[in-house]
Amino acid sequence: MPASPRRATLATVAASAGVSVATVSKVLNGRGDVSPVTRSRVESLLEQHDYVALPQRRRGDAAVLDTIEVELDDDLNAYSTEIIQGAVRAGAEVDAAIVVSIRTDADRAGAWARGLATAGRRALVAVTSELTAEQLTALSRVRLPLVVIDPLNLPQTRGVTSVGSTNFAGGLAATQHLLALGHRRIAYLGGPATAACNQARLHGYRAAMEAAGAAVLPGYVRAGHFHYQDGVTGGAVLFDLPEAPTAIFAGCDDIAFGVLEAARARGLRVPEDLSIVGFDDTQVARMASPPLTTVRQPLREMGGVAVRTALRLAAGERVDSHHVELATELVVRGSTAPAPPEGSPRPPLTRHAVG
Amino acid sequence: MPASPRRATLATVAASAGVSVATVSKVLNGRGDVSPVTRSRVESLLEQHDYVALPQRRRGDAAVLDTIEVELDDDLNAYSTEIIQGAVRAGAEVDAAIVVSIRTDADRAGAWARGLATAGRRALVAVTSELTAEQLTALSRVRLPLVVIDPLNLPQTRGVTSVGSTNFAGGLAATQHLLALGHRRIAYLGGPATAACNQARLHGYRAAMEAAGAAVLPGYVRAGHFHYQDGVTGGAVLFDLPEAPTAIFAGCDDIAFGVLEAARARGLRVPEDLSIVGFDDTQVARMASPPLTTVRQPLREMGGVAVRTALRLAAGERVDSHHVELATELVVRGSTAPAPPEGSPRPPLTRHAVG
DNA sequence: CTGAAAGCGCTTACAG
DNA sequence: CTGAAAGCGCTTACAG
């Protein structure tokens, strides 16, 4: 390792190649008007000198290396991990870098947006976030395109491009699956009552129940925060109902995990005594015991679509649809089974009581 | 939204403020020699014009916005998610951006390193990766500092800064915990035999067994790939041993999840019939049924330390120790219990056979 | 404090 | 093909 000389510049390389700075610049930018001989000599000198360009400046409006900021509204979890994974893969395909950040509300909208632009971001992908009108304005002032993944409320979506999945169809499919297995007492343990995705799943559930003539008994629909603990607590409450459900449709996989644990604590066997369906199909769903039947959201694809759309917006292209919905799909694994026969004996209170 | 005029430059702002470009530049760079009145006028004009600086060039060697690249050797998983989380949080504290990427071996080392430098990265954090001598050379030629998290083999570590955790102590603690519960037939289901972290955990296990005079029976130590499937498969093999273990120490949480599933498939109850200890304490460990006893690796802290160290190296500071090890810690949850009494009846073959 | 001037690293018509 | 020259957006001594 040689002692640190100054970083090589175009002038350095030009001198050692015996050409002008202009010529080196042309080689660097892949222009056609350089002889092959000169080009290859300059290229090898560039390499020998470990030439590193200044952080790329734009020519016109195009950047040499695109950078997209993916902003989360909270700590990373299994859900956002899948989205990031998809974004990173999609970025790699088009040579765009993905910056991951977690939203802090400290900054004023103007400074926040200008900061993103100054840092050279080409676009912003916001996951699950609620952007204020101020923030939207600030972004548009610095010409930063925005794509929202799974927007919290759809009305906000006016003028904002967003990516989601077919939550209603997913809720419908999950519930129909349970109905087809003979369940009638099916409960829904969901996320925030105000979140658009949760409402759509809930409506899917209600639609399926209604179509099948199955009653949604009092207490069968509960809201939460899409957290594991909601499943533990909510599951326990449901088990205590006079007419306890034989199946639970959870608004996300984390909730389903909580229900699994609530069932275990109560000595209920899954799927023999209780069927559970999750939502998302994050990596852990297949690692549950039993492996979780769940509604797959194509989260990686959603991350990828968001990045590609953001890049197209940044390039000034018009995007024809302002809300893309990717298809959900029911994945049947081991946590669902036919309903226990009506009037079958209630399961023992705790497993330990059995042994 | 006004029709897109050209982006504001220093000259634009200077003209509208009635000062020279030099003065605007000084305001932008927070220099002291500007009168408060001028400064605030210029600042407000800068804002009015939505001035966005060119992608920051370096002054001397310092960049205005630091960017660290965190490179993974594979798709995101629960383990790397925790590290990224820690890196993003640590970056936010010092106003550094975190780019997440997944290594592809397509690029030649030189082009790869130069690409990182050209993109303006200040340092590279490599997770679990094995860097070739060529890549190390290429990085040093473009003066890109490197920090490796959980390096695959320690010898490589010569001249490379790395961050890990006390794997030996963790393996020891996990095994001692099981021994203290009365287990003697304890197996180890690990990761790649060549991985340094796996070796350390294995040695911790062996040390504890030896100290307690407990025999490591033939077939009790298995290697794998730190994957869920290794737990499913390896668990099944262990259960078939003439002297099946009463406890399994898994090399990571994913393997432990696999063992949990193998046990369920075999009708073994956890922790009554079989105790399981994992390693990592990723977010899902507490979501297992039963919640997983595991050795906590401070993955977020490791990500944070790596970022801070990388930044210090980039700033030209000397780092006194070239391998930092953070402490692991045993977290006892529900997947471990006292060993079943010696000679207790073997559990039924499958749970379904019971019902 | 302020700004004219020199300079930096780079790109781009344009003349040869 | 090549390069002198003009230009761009910015920073930094330095003179006032």
XYZ file of C-alpha atoms (C1' of nucleotides) in Angstrom:
742
model
C 0.000 0.000 0.000
C 1.671 3.241 -1.132
C 1.622 6.212 1.184
C -1.545 8.189 0.537
C -0.919 10.529 -2.399
C -3.700 12.800 -3.505
C -6.571 11.121 -5.178
C -6.153 10.873 -8.946
C -8.044 13.432 -11.059
C -8.715 13.527 -14.768
C -5.620 15.713 -15.096
C -3.436 13.083 -13.429
C -4.616 10.398 -15.755
C -4.466 12.657 -18.804
C -0.849 13.533 -18.096
C 0.220 9.928 -17.645
C -1.610 8.916 -20.808
C -0.253 11.810 -22.784
C -3.683 13.023 -23.844
C -5.881 15.959 -22.945
C -8.268 16.066 -20.061
C -11.078 16.324 -22.561
C -10.186 12.980 -24.051
C -10.102 11.263 -20.695
C -13.476 12.743 -19.899
C -14.851 11.340 -23.129
C -13.563 7.866 -22.344
C -15.094 8.094 -18.918
C -18.451 8.995 -20.395
C -18.354 6.369 -23.061
C -18.470 8.818 -25.953
C -17.910 7.423 -29.410
C -15.358 9.855 -30.744
C -12.239 8.293 -29.252
C -9.995 5.880 -31.129
C -9.994 2.341 -29.788
C -6.272 2.520 -29.109
C -6.526 5.716 -27.109
C -9.587 4.478 -25.330
C -8.018 1.301 -24.115
C -4.833 3.052 -23.048
C -6.799 5.619 -21.074
C -8.998 2.949 -19.576
C -6.074 0.991 -18.274
C -4.470 4.129 -16.858
C -7.742 5.052 -15.191
C -7.675 1.692 -13.546
C -4.001 1.883 -12.595
C -4.611 5.180 -10.891
C -7.741 3.873 -9.149
C -9.557 6.816 -10.562
C -12.729 7.564 -8.652
C -15.081 10.162 -10.040
C -16.486 12.849 -7.865
C -19.873 11.946 -6.507
C -21.757 11.932 -9.734
C -23.303 15.122 -10.826
C -26.355 15.079 -12.982
C -26.182 15.629 -16.652
C -29.420 17.223 -17.576
C -31.652 15.479 -15.124
C -30.262 11.974 -15.272
C -28.030 10.675 -12.530
C -25.426 8.061 -13.219
C -26.209 6.090 -10.107
C -29.799 6.279 -8.985
C -30.563 6.125 -5.316
C -33.977 5.434 -3.892
C -34.797 6.022 -0.263
C -37.072 3.444 1.332
C -38.507 4.989 4.441
C -40.161 2.877 7.127
C -42.537 4.175 9.749
C -41.118 1.885 12.405
C -38.384 -0.609 13.241
C -37.759 -3.337 10.690
C -39.907 -6.412 11.089
C -40.672 -9.545 9.123
C -43.098 -7.606 6.935
C -40.867 -4.690 6.025
C -37.916 -7.033 5.620
C -39.652 -8.704 2.687
C -40.367 -5.356 1.098
C -36.784 -4.218 1.504
C -35.586 -7.487 0.056
C -37.699 -6.916 -3.031
C -36.564 -3.312 -3.313
C -32.887 -4.239 -3.055
C -33.208 -6.949 -5.687
C -35.118 -4.682 -8.042
C -32.608 -1.908 -7.460
C -29.683 -4.188 -8.241
C -31.231 -5.062 -11.576
C -31.211 -1.466 -12.758
C -28.110 -0.415 -10.881
C -29.975 1.683 -8.350
C -28.968 1.832 -4.712
C -31.490 1.431 -1.902
C -31.120 3.520 1.225
C -33.138 2.281 4.179
C -34.229 4.742 6.817
C -36.719 4.967 9.629
C -38.928 7.999 9.751
C -38.354 10.465 12.522
C -40.800 13.261 12.955
C -38.132 15.607 14.177
C -37.609 17.401 10.877
C -39.866 19.982 9.388
C -41.265 18.919 6.077
C -39.249 21.406 4.039
C -35.895 20.537 5.560
C -36.700 16.849 5.323
C -37.509 16.968 1.626
C -34.591 19.232 0.794
C -32.323 16.930 2.747
C -33.422 13.982 0.643
C -32.887 15.928 -2.565
C -29.494 17.208 -1.472
C -28.431 13.705 -0.591
C -29.102 12.893 -4.222
C -32.160 10.688 -3.810
C -34.059 10.205 -7.019
C -37.294 9.156 -5.368
C -38.875 8.140 -2.110
C -40.661 4.901 -1.313
C -42.671 5.157 1.901
C -43.777 1.954 3.577
C -47.151 1.991 5.309
C -46.705 5.648 6.068
C -49.133 8.427 6.385
C -47.657 11.504 4.744
C -48.971 14.909 5.674
C -50.133 17.381 3.054
C -47.128 19.497 3.998
C -44.737 16.675 3.306
C -46.357 15.982 -0.041
C -45.966 19.628 -0.991
C -42.375 19.738 0.181
C -41.536 16.677 -1.903
C -43.090 18.098 -5.023
C -41.250 21.388 -4.553
C -37.923 19.597 -4.721
C -39.300 17.404 -7.511
C -38.963 14.172 -5.571
C -41.398 11.515 -6.759
C -43.092 9.381 -4.139
C -44.501 5.875 -4.112
C -46.357 4.628 -1.053
C -46.540 0.935 -0.239
C -49.715 -0.175 1.488
C -50.984 3.342 2.216
C -52.798 3.620 5.522
C -55.751 5.333 4.021
C -56.703 5.238 0.415
C -58.335 8.691 0.133
C -54.891 10.213 0.777
C -53.910 8.448 -2.372
C -55.220 11.241 -4.597
C -52.271 12.315 -6.666
C -50.002 9.872 -4.866
C -48.821 6.718 -6.536
C -49.189 3.637 -4.371
C -48.715 -0.114 -4.371
C -50.821 -2.551 -2.421
C -52.330 -5.984 -2.651
C -55.820 -7.392 -2.992
C -56.675 -7.382 0.687
C -60.401 -7.874 0.221
C -59.874 -10.919 -1.964
C -57.385 -12.235 0.566
C -59.802 -11.864 3.451
C -62.471 -13.528 1.385
C -60.231 -16.460 0.447
C -59.042 -17.027 3.996
C -62.578 -17.112 5.336
C -63.929 -19.263 2.507
C -61.153 -21.766 3.182
C -62.265 -22.064 6.793
C -65.918 -22.279 5.809
C -65.112 -25.020 3.325
C -63.492 -26.958 6.163
C -66.836 -26.853 7.949
C -66.086 -24.033 10.371
C -68.956 -21.674 11.196
C -67.666 -20.037 14.333
C -64.889 -17.997 12.773
C -63.429 -14.893 14.416
C -61.327 -12.089 12.958
C -58.387 -10.723 14.938
C -57.225 -7.687 13.022
C -55.065 -4.602 13.037
C -55.925 -0.912 13.453
C -59.594 -0.297 12.674
C -58.675 2.751 10.611
C -56.042 1.120 8.395
C -57.289 0.631 4.850
C -55.680 -2.777 4.472
C -57.291 -3.992 7.687
C -60.709 -2.746 6.647
C -60.442 -4.527 3.325
C -59.482 -7.815 4.993
C -62.307 -7.435 7.467
C -64.815 -6.766 4.703
C -63.599 -9.807 2.851
C -64.198 -11.833 5.981
C -67.671 -10.383 6.492
C -68.590 -10.924 2.854
C -67.619 -14.591 3.011
C -69.458 -15.126 6.283
C -72.574 -13.461 4.983
C -72.540 -15.372 1.717
C -72.306 -18.617 3.680
C -75.014 -17.587 6.093
C -72.589 -17.880 9.010
C -73.200 -15.482 11.871
C -70.486 -13.147 13.075
C -71.144 -13.589 16.778
C -70.699 -10.733 19.256
C -67.040 -10.278 20.155
C -65.849 -12.129 17.069
C -64.207 -9.098 15.493
C -61.357 -7.431 17.342
C -58.963 -4.647 16.364
C -55.330 -4.361 17.422
C -51.982 -3.188 16.144
C -50.807 -6.020 13.942
C -48.634 -7.218 16.837
C -47.867 -10.637 18.277
C -49.266 -9.560 21.620
C -52.642 -8.791 20.041
C -52.838 -12.456 19.120
C -51.924 -13.675 22.580
C -54.406 -11.391 24.308
C -57.132 -11.509 21.700
C -56.917 -15.262 21.410
C -57.374 -15.686 25.155
C -60.425 -13.402 25.117
C -61.971 -15.336 22.240
C -61.446 -18.672 24.006
C -63.411 -17.333 26.962
C -66.439 -16.438 24.871
C -69.586 -18.463 25.635
C -69.478 -19.658 22.058
C -65.751 -19.848 21.426
C -64.670 -19.888 17.781
C -63.299 -23.035 16.205
C -61.246 -20.984 13.766
C -59.475 -17.631 13.857
C -58.508 -15.519 10.901
C -55.615 -13.311 11.998
C -54.946 -9.980 10.285
C -51.242 -10.748 9.951
C -48.787 -13.547 10.627
C -47.500 -12.004 13.842
C -51.005 -12.029 15.281
C -51.391 -15.632 14.134
C -48.219 -16.500 16.049
C -49.738 -14.925 19.121
C -52.891 -16.989 18.709
C -50.778 -20.115 18.361
C -49.186 -19.324 21.690
C -52.529 -18.479 23.312
C -53.830 -21.830 22.128
C -50.837 -23.677 23.489
C -51.182 -21.945 26.844
C -54.822 -23.018 26.898
C -54.082 -26.606 25.947
C -55.802 -26.269 22.594
C -54.281 -28.270 19.790
C -53.780 -26.621 16.412
C -55.266 -27.578 14.023
C -57.297 -30.344 15.750
C -59.107 -28.071 18.187
C -58.516 -24.726 16.527
C -57.732 -23.631 12.991
C -55.700 -20.495 12.353
C -55.130 -18.517 9.168
C -52.586 -15.694 9.018
C -51.907 -12.927 6.526
C -48.664 -11.885 4.771
C -46.722 -15.126 4.457
C -43.538 -13.645 5.842
C -40.532 -15.946 6.100
C -41.534 -17.164 9.526
C -44.955 -18.434 8.495
C -43.499 -21.683 7.243
C -41.415 -21.975 10.396
C -44.373 -22.012 12.744
C -45.411 -25.223 14.475
C -47.573 -26.237 12.783
C -46.603 -24.361 9.622
C -49.045 -21.544 9.135
C -51.860 -21.465 6.613
C -51.828 -17.870 5.490
C -52.744 -15.390 2.797
C -49.632 -14.589 0.874
C -49.006 -10.947 0.084
C -46.376 -10.623 -2.623
C -44.330 -8.284 -0.467
C -41.097 -8.656 -2.410
C -42.856 -7.982 -5.644
C -44.519 -4.972 -4.048
C -41.116 -3.623 -3.051
C -39.834 -4.250 -6.542
C -42.783 -2.615 -8.251
C -42.481 0.390 -5.960
C -38.827 0.862 -6.855
C -39.387 0.478 -10.576
C -42.332 2.838 -10.499
C -40.383 5.380 -8.476
C -37.554 5.256 -10.980
C -39.924 5.779 -13.872
C -41.470 8.765 -12.165
C -37.991 10.143 -11.517
C -37.195 9.789 -15.196
C -40.210 11.958 -15.937
C -42.359 9.170 -17.353
C -46.070 9.230 -16.837
C -47.372 6.306 -14.859
C -50.728 5.195 -16.100
C -52.264 3.825 -12.945
C -51.844 5.522 -9.641
C -52.632 2.561 -7.474
C -51.293 -0.867 -8.343
C -52.708 -3.903 -6.572
C -50.885 -7.196 -6.724
C -52.752 -10.425 -6.153
C -52.860 -12.183 -2.807
C -52.978 -15.951 -2.665
C -54.057 -18.441 -0.044
C -51.264 -20.783 1.039
C -52.599 -23.811 2.839
C -50.256 -25.377 5.356
C -50.719 -27.173 8.631
C -52.596 -24.773 10.889
C -56.039 -25.414 9.417
C -58.135 -28.597 9.482
C -61.784 -29.624 9.381
C -63.907 -28.209 12.163
C -64.281 -30.459 15.186
C -67.705 -32.141 15.252
C -70.430 -29.953 16.747
C -70.807 -30.509 20.468
C -67.480 -32.307 20.792
C -66.083 -32.176 24.304
C -64.302 -28.941 25.168
C -60.586 -29.450 25.277
C -58.815 -29.709 28.617
C -57.934 -26.443 30.296
C -54.172 -26.767 30.077
C -51.902 -29.255 28.505
C -50.097 -29.787 31.795
C -53.330 -30.951 33.313
C -53.280 -33.817 30.799
C -49.815 -35.222 31.425
C -46.887 23.588 -8.753
C -45.074 25.979 -11.104
C -43.955 24.693 -14.465
C -40.521 23.175 -14.115
C -37.971 25.982 -14.434
C -34.326 25.096 -14.201
C -33.180 24.048 -10.798
C -31.945 26.958 -8.711
C -28.179 27.440 -8.507
C -26.113 29.586 -6.188
C -26.173 32.261 -8.863
C -29.984 32.316 -8.930
C -30.179 32.763 -5.207
C -27.351 35.297 -5.145
C -29.073 37.435 -7.731
C -32.388 37.410 -5.933
C -30.694 38.203 -2.633
C -28.565 40.917 -4.155
C -25.308 39.429 -2.891
C -22.416 37.630 -4.516
C -22.253 33.955 -5.172
C -19.386 33.761 -2.713
C -21.584 34.988 0.088
C -24.305 32.483 -0.636
C -21.708 29.759 -0.663
C -20.495 30.863 2.742
C -24.004 30.767 4.182
C -24.481 27.329 2.752
C -21.308 26.114 4.390
C -22.025 27.714 7.711
C -18.982 29.955 7.672
C -18.761 32.585 10.349
C -17.926 35.635 8.302
C -21.420 36.597 7.202
C -23.553 39.148 8.989
C -26.611 37.755 10.716
C -28.894 39.915 8.595
C -27.394 38.760 5.320
C -27.303 35.217 6.502
C -30.949 35.034 7.376
C -32.000 36.759 4.166
C -29.953 34.354 2.112
C -31.239 31.403 4.081
C -34.828 32.285 3.450
C -34.158 32.827 -0.239
C -32.381 29.488 -0.422
C -35.511 27.965 0.989
C -37.861 29.895 -1.273
C -35.948 28.675 -4.290
C -35.873 25.100 -2.971
C -32.169 25.194 -3.471
C -30.706 21.724 -3.681
C -26.953 21.393 -3.712
C -25.216 19.228 -6.234
C -24.510 15.814 -4.858
C -22.029 16.822 -2.215
C -18.464 16.910 -3.226
C -15.802 16.286 -0.671
C -13.910 19.046 0.940
C -10.563 17.625 1.727
C -11.627 14.120 2.540
C -14.790 14.778 4.504
C -18.164 14.249 2.934
C -21.147 16.236 4.033
C -23.465 13.272 4.077
C -21.769 10.010 4.874
C -23.040 6.879 3.255
C -22.168 3.413 4.436
C -22.863 0.355 2.346
C -24.023 -2.697 4.254
C -23.462 -5.690 2.045
C -25.114 -9.023 2.759
C -23.981 -12.343 1.405
C -27.536 -13.548 0.919
C -31.194 -12.591 1.041
C -32.356 -10.722 4.114
C -33.406 -12.909 6.996
C -34.280 -12.489 10.653
C -30.592 -12.347 11.542
C -29.466 -9.757 9.033
C -32.625 -7.743 9.637
C -31.523 -7.108 13.205
C -28.095 -6.008 12.045
C -29.562 -3.654 9.460
C -31.893 -2.253 12.069
C -28.938 -1.456 14.312
C -26.986 0.028 11.424
C -29.862 2.263 10.337
C -30.425 3.534 13.875
C -26.726 4.188 14.405
C -26.497 5.894 11.038
C -29.438 8.158 11.828
C -27.704 9.331 14.983
C -24.725 10.670 13.091
C -26.578 11.632 9.942
C -25.157 8.839 7.843
C -27.200 6.983 5.272
C -27.241 3.191 5.075
C -27.359 1.507 1.692
C -28.327 -2.143 1.791
C -27.119 -4.434 -0.947
C -26.744 -8.116 -1.604
C -23.428 -9.319 -2.856
C -23.235 -10.576 -6.393
C -20.073 -12.210 -7.549
C -20.503 -10.919 -11.049
C -18.169 -7.975 -10.703
C -14.448 -8.163 -10.752
C -12.922 -6.915 -7.529
C -11.479 -3.749 -9.040
C -14.675 -2.619 -10.708
C -16.669 -3.502 -7.619
C -14.502 -1.412 -5.302
C -14.262 1.486 -7.695
C -18.005 1.386 -8.134
C -18.515 1.727 -4.399
C -16.076 4.610 -4.219
C -17.614 6.361 -7.210
C -21.030 6.021 -5.677
C -19.634 8.012 -2.788
C -19.600 5.314 -0.132
C -17.460 6.213 2.827
C -17.033 2.660 4.070
C -18.251 -0.874 3.642
C -19.804 -3.112 6.263
C -19.839 -6.738 5.154
C -22.148 -9.126 6.959
C -20.919 -12.684 7.421
C -18.962 -12.429 4.234
C -15.774 -13.955 3.138
C -13.787 -11.364 1.229
C -11.076 -12.479 -1.130
C -7.559 -11.111 -0.912
C -8.238 -9.421 -4.235
C -11.279 -7.647 -2.905
C -9.381 -6.485 0.155
C -6.667 -5.066 -2.065
C -9.162 -3.396 -4.347
C -10.872 -1.749 -1.384
C -7.643 -0.439 0.032
C -6.608 0.938 -3.352
C -9.685 3.134 -3.457
C -9.223 3.843 0.248
C -12.501 2.300 1.315
C -12.433 1.125 4.918
C -14.073 -2.184 5.719
C -15.695 -3.645 8.798
C -16.810 -7.274 8.772
C -19.616 -8.476 11.007
C -19.271 -12.044 12.189
C -16.411 -12.953 9.841
C -16.570 -16.509 8.579
C -13.020 -17.239 9.473
C -10.990 -15.371 11.983
C -7.545 -15.809 10.410
C -8.753 -13.656 7.510
C -9.190 -10.998 10.096
C -5.532 -9.945 9.896
C -5.632 -6.294 9.011
C -9.419 -6.362 8.753
C -11.578 -4.800 11.418
C -14.418 -7.011 12.550
C -17.292 -7.191 14.996
C -18.606 -10.378 16.533
C -19.993 -11.724 19.742
C -18.784 -14.102 22.407
C -19.853 -17.286 20.709
C -17.827 -19.594 22.913
C -19.308 -18.132 26.074
C -22.752 -18.390 24.509
C -22.313 -22.050 23.656
C -21.044 -22.674 27.145
C -23.970 -20.878 28.791
C -26.573 -22.651 26.671
C -25.151 -26.054 27.509
C -24.653 -25.305 31.186
C -28.277 -24.206 31.375
C -29.382 -27.584 30.041
C -26.989 -29.442 32.300
C -28.294 -27.516 35.288
C -31.786 -28.696 34.379
C -30.539 -32.255 34.726
C -30.036 -33.042 31.048
C -27.100 -35.277 30.157
C -28.053 -36.367 26.661
C -27.591 -33.039 24.910
C -26.974 -32.753 21.173
C -25.644 -29.856 19.109
C -27.257 -29.031 15.778
C -24.996 -26.445 14.211
C -24.129 -24.504 11.099
C -21.256 -24.874 8.635
C -18.382 -26.783 10.211
C -15.916 -24.253 8.831
C -17.637 -21.098 10.100
C -15.730 -19.515 12.964
C -18.859 -18.634 14.906
C -20.143 -22.187 14.633
C -16.836 -23.627 15.809
C -16.810 -21.347 18.817
C -20.347 -22.338 19.794
C -19.505 -25.985 19.343
C -16.396 -25.661 21.489
C -18.432 -23.941 24.184
C -20.820 -26.866 24.085
C -18.016 -29.414 24.272
C -16.315 -27.550 27.105
C -19.489 -27.520 29.180
C -20.181 -31.191 28.505
C -16.669 -32.193 29.412
C -16.614 -30.126 32.576
C -19.842 -31.813 33.654
C -18.574 -35.247 32.728
C -21.423 -35.684 30.261
C -20.623 -37.771 27.213
C -21.097 -36.425 23.719
C -22.597 -39.558 22.222
C -21.928 -40.583 18.616
C -24.116 -38.620 16.216
C -24.794 -35.895 18.770
C -22.981 -33.203 16.796
C -24.263 -32.294 13.364
C -23.329 -29.567 10.916
C -25.695 -27.765 8.565
C -26.294 -24.372 7.019
C -27.987 -22.417 9.757
C -31.309 -23.126 8.036
C -34.742 -24.126 9.318
C -34.600 -27.300 7.267
C -31.433 -28.399 9.069
C -33.469 -28.409 12.256
C -36.321 -30.391 10.772
C -34.031 -32.996 9.253
C -31.407 -33.069 11.979
C -34.016 -33.261 14.698
C -35.642 -36.283 13.083
C -32.274 -38.030 12.802
C -31.461 -37.351 16.448
C -34.843 -38.711 17.602
C -34.026 -41.966 15.832
C -30.759 -42.450 17.674
C -30.653 -45.457 20.022
C -30.022 -43.023 22.831
C -32.045 -40.030 21.721
C -31.156 -36.708 23.334
C -33.471 -35.086 25.849
C -32.186 -31.665 24.890
C -30.946 -30.015 21.716
C -28.786 -26.952 21.474
C -29.403 -25.396 18.068
C -26.760 -23.248 16.384
C -29.294 -20.573 15.534
C -32.955 -19.754 16.075
C -34.004 -20.911 12.623
C -32.595 -24.362 13.336
C -34.383 -24.359 16.688
C -37.648 -23.633 14.859
C -36.975 -26.618 12.674
C -36.402 -28.815 15.711
C -39.642 -27.550 17.218
C -41.437 -28.702 14.098
C -39.603 -32.037 14.021
C -40.657 -32.582 17.627
C -44.265 -31.749 16.880
C -44.274 -34.108 13.917
C -42.933 -36.838 16.215
C -45.437 -36.160 18.967
C -42.774 -34.930 21.351
C -43.837 -32.169 23.685
C -41.544 -29.177 24.201
C -40.331 -28.673 26.861
C -41.787 -31.702 28.707
C -40.208 -34.351 26.509
C -37.541 -32.286 24.821
C -35.744 -29.068 25.705
C -34.483 -26.753 22.973
C -32.084 -23.816 23.130
C -31.545 -21.548 20.145
C -28.963 -18.916 19.303
C -29.383 -15.288 18.147
C -32.617 -14.175 19.791
C -34.035 -12.748 16.601
C -37.475 -11.178 16.802
C -39.211 -14.461 16.145
C -37.665 -16.280 19.102
C -40.224 -14.859 21.474
C -42.981 -15.681 19.013
C -42.297 -19.406 18.991
C -44.650 -21.801 20.736
C -43.368 -22.270 23.320
C -41.276 -19.082 23.366
C -37.705 -20.037 22.690
C -34.944 -20.171 25.263
C -31.988 -18.838 23.339
C -28.584 -17.211 23.495
C -29.016 -13.581 22.667
C -26.522 -12.076 20.274
C -26.691 -8.287 20.441
C -27.168 -8.057 16.691
C -28.462 -4.503 16.651
C -25.583 -3.332 18.752
C -23.216 -5.198 16.438
C -24.683 -3.356 13.472
C -24.351 -0.078 15.321
C -20.772 -0.685 16.379
C -19.859 -1.688 12.840
C -21.272 1.540 11.431
C -19.597 3.733 14.018
C -16.286 1.966 13.572
C -16.531 2.217 9.799
C -17.164 5.936 10.064
C -14.182 6.415 12.327
C -11.970 4.534 9.927
C -13.302 6.666 7.083
C -12.414 9.773 9.047
C -8.865 8.506 9.232
C -8.937 7.649 12.908
C -6.970 4.739 14.197
C -9.094 2.039 15.746
C -7.355 0.436 18.673
C -8.806 -3.049 18.538
C -9.311 -4.860 15.288
C -11.846 -7.335 16.522
C -14.612 -6.268 18.864
C -16.664 -8.931 20.619
C -19.921 -8.018 22.252
C -21.330 -10.154 25.025
C -23.912 -12.863 24.422
C -26.515 -13.583 27.052
C -28.730 -16.555 27.813
C -32.425 -15.715 27.656
C -34.527 -18.350 29.372
C -38.047 -18.748 28.049
C -40.403 -21.638 27.677
C -38.617 -24.185 25.509
C -36.429 -25.621 28.269
C -37.440 -27.570 31.370
C -35.985 -30.171 33.725
C -34.959 -33.405 32.053
C -37.584 -36.149 32.090
C -36.786 -38.813 34.705
C -34.341 -41.436 33.474
C -36.083 -44.404 31.928
C -39.387 -42.587 31.570
C -41.615 -44.095 28.882
C -40.818 -43.016 25.356
C -43.374 -40.609 24.029
C -46.003 -41.784 21.548
C -44.972 -41.912 17.917
C -47.324 -39.246 16.655
C -49.716 -36.909 18.290
C -52.511 -38.085 16.050
C -52.045 -41.575 17.360
C -53.032 -40.232 20.770
C -56.290 -38.491 19.965
C -18.465 41.594 6.547
C -18.283 41.441 1.454
C -17.095 40.209 -3.101
C -13.636 40.060 -7.230
C -10.770 36.807 -8.665
C -8.465 32.578 -9.001
C -9.011 27.955 -8.847
C -10.999 23.025 -8.983
C -12.716 19.090 -11.450
C -15.305 18.276 -14.822
C -18.080 18.540 -19.593
C -19.111 20.012 -24.107
C -19.527 22.400 -28.461
C -16.402 23.261 -32.030
C -12.262 23.912 -34.991
C -8.854 21.385 -37.039
C -10.071 11.471 -33.676
C -8.088 15.165 -30.758
C -7.669 19.044 -27.862
C -7.926 24.338 -26.900
C -11.225 26.950 -25.057
C -15.363 28.233 -22.882
C -18.358 27.137 -19.500
C -20.627 25.190 -15.100
C -21.333 25.197 -10.216
C -18.985 25.644 -6.602
C -15.154 27.063 -2.890
C -11.561 29.697 -0.934
C -7.772 32.746 0.025
C -7.361 37.553 0.119
C -7.927 42.634 -0.450
C -10.700 46.100 1.011
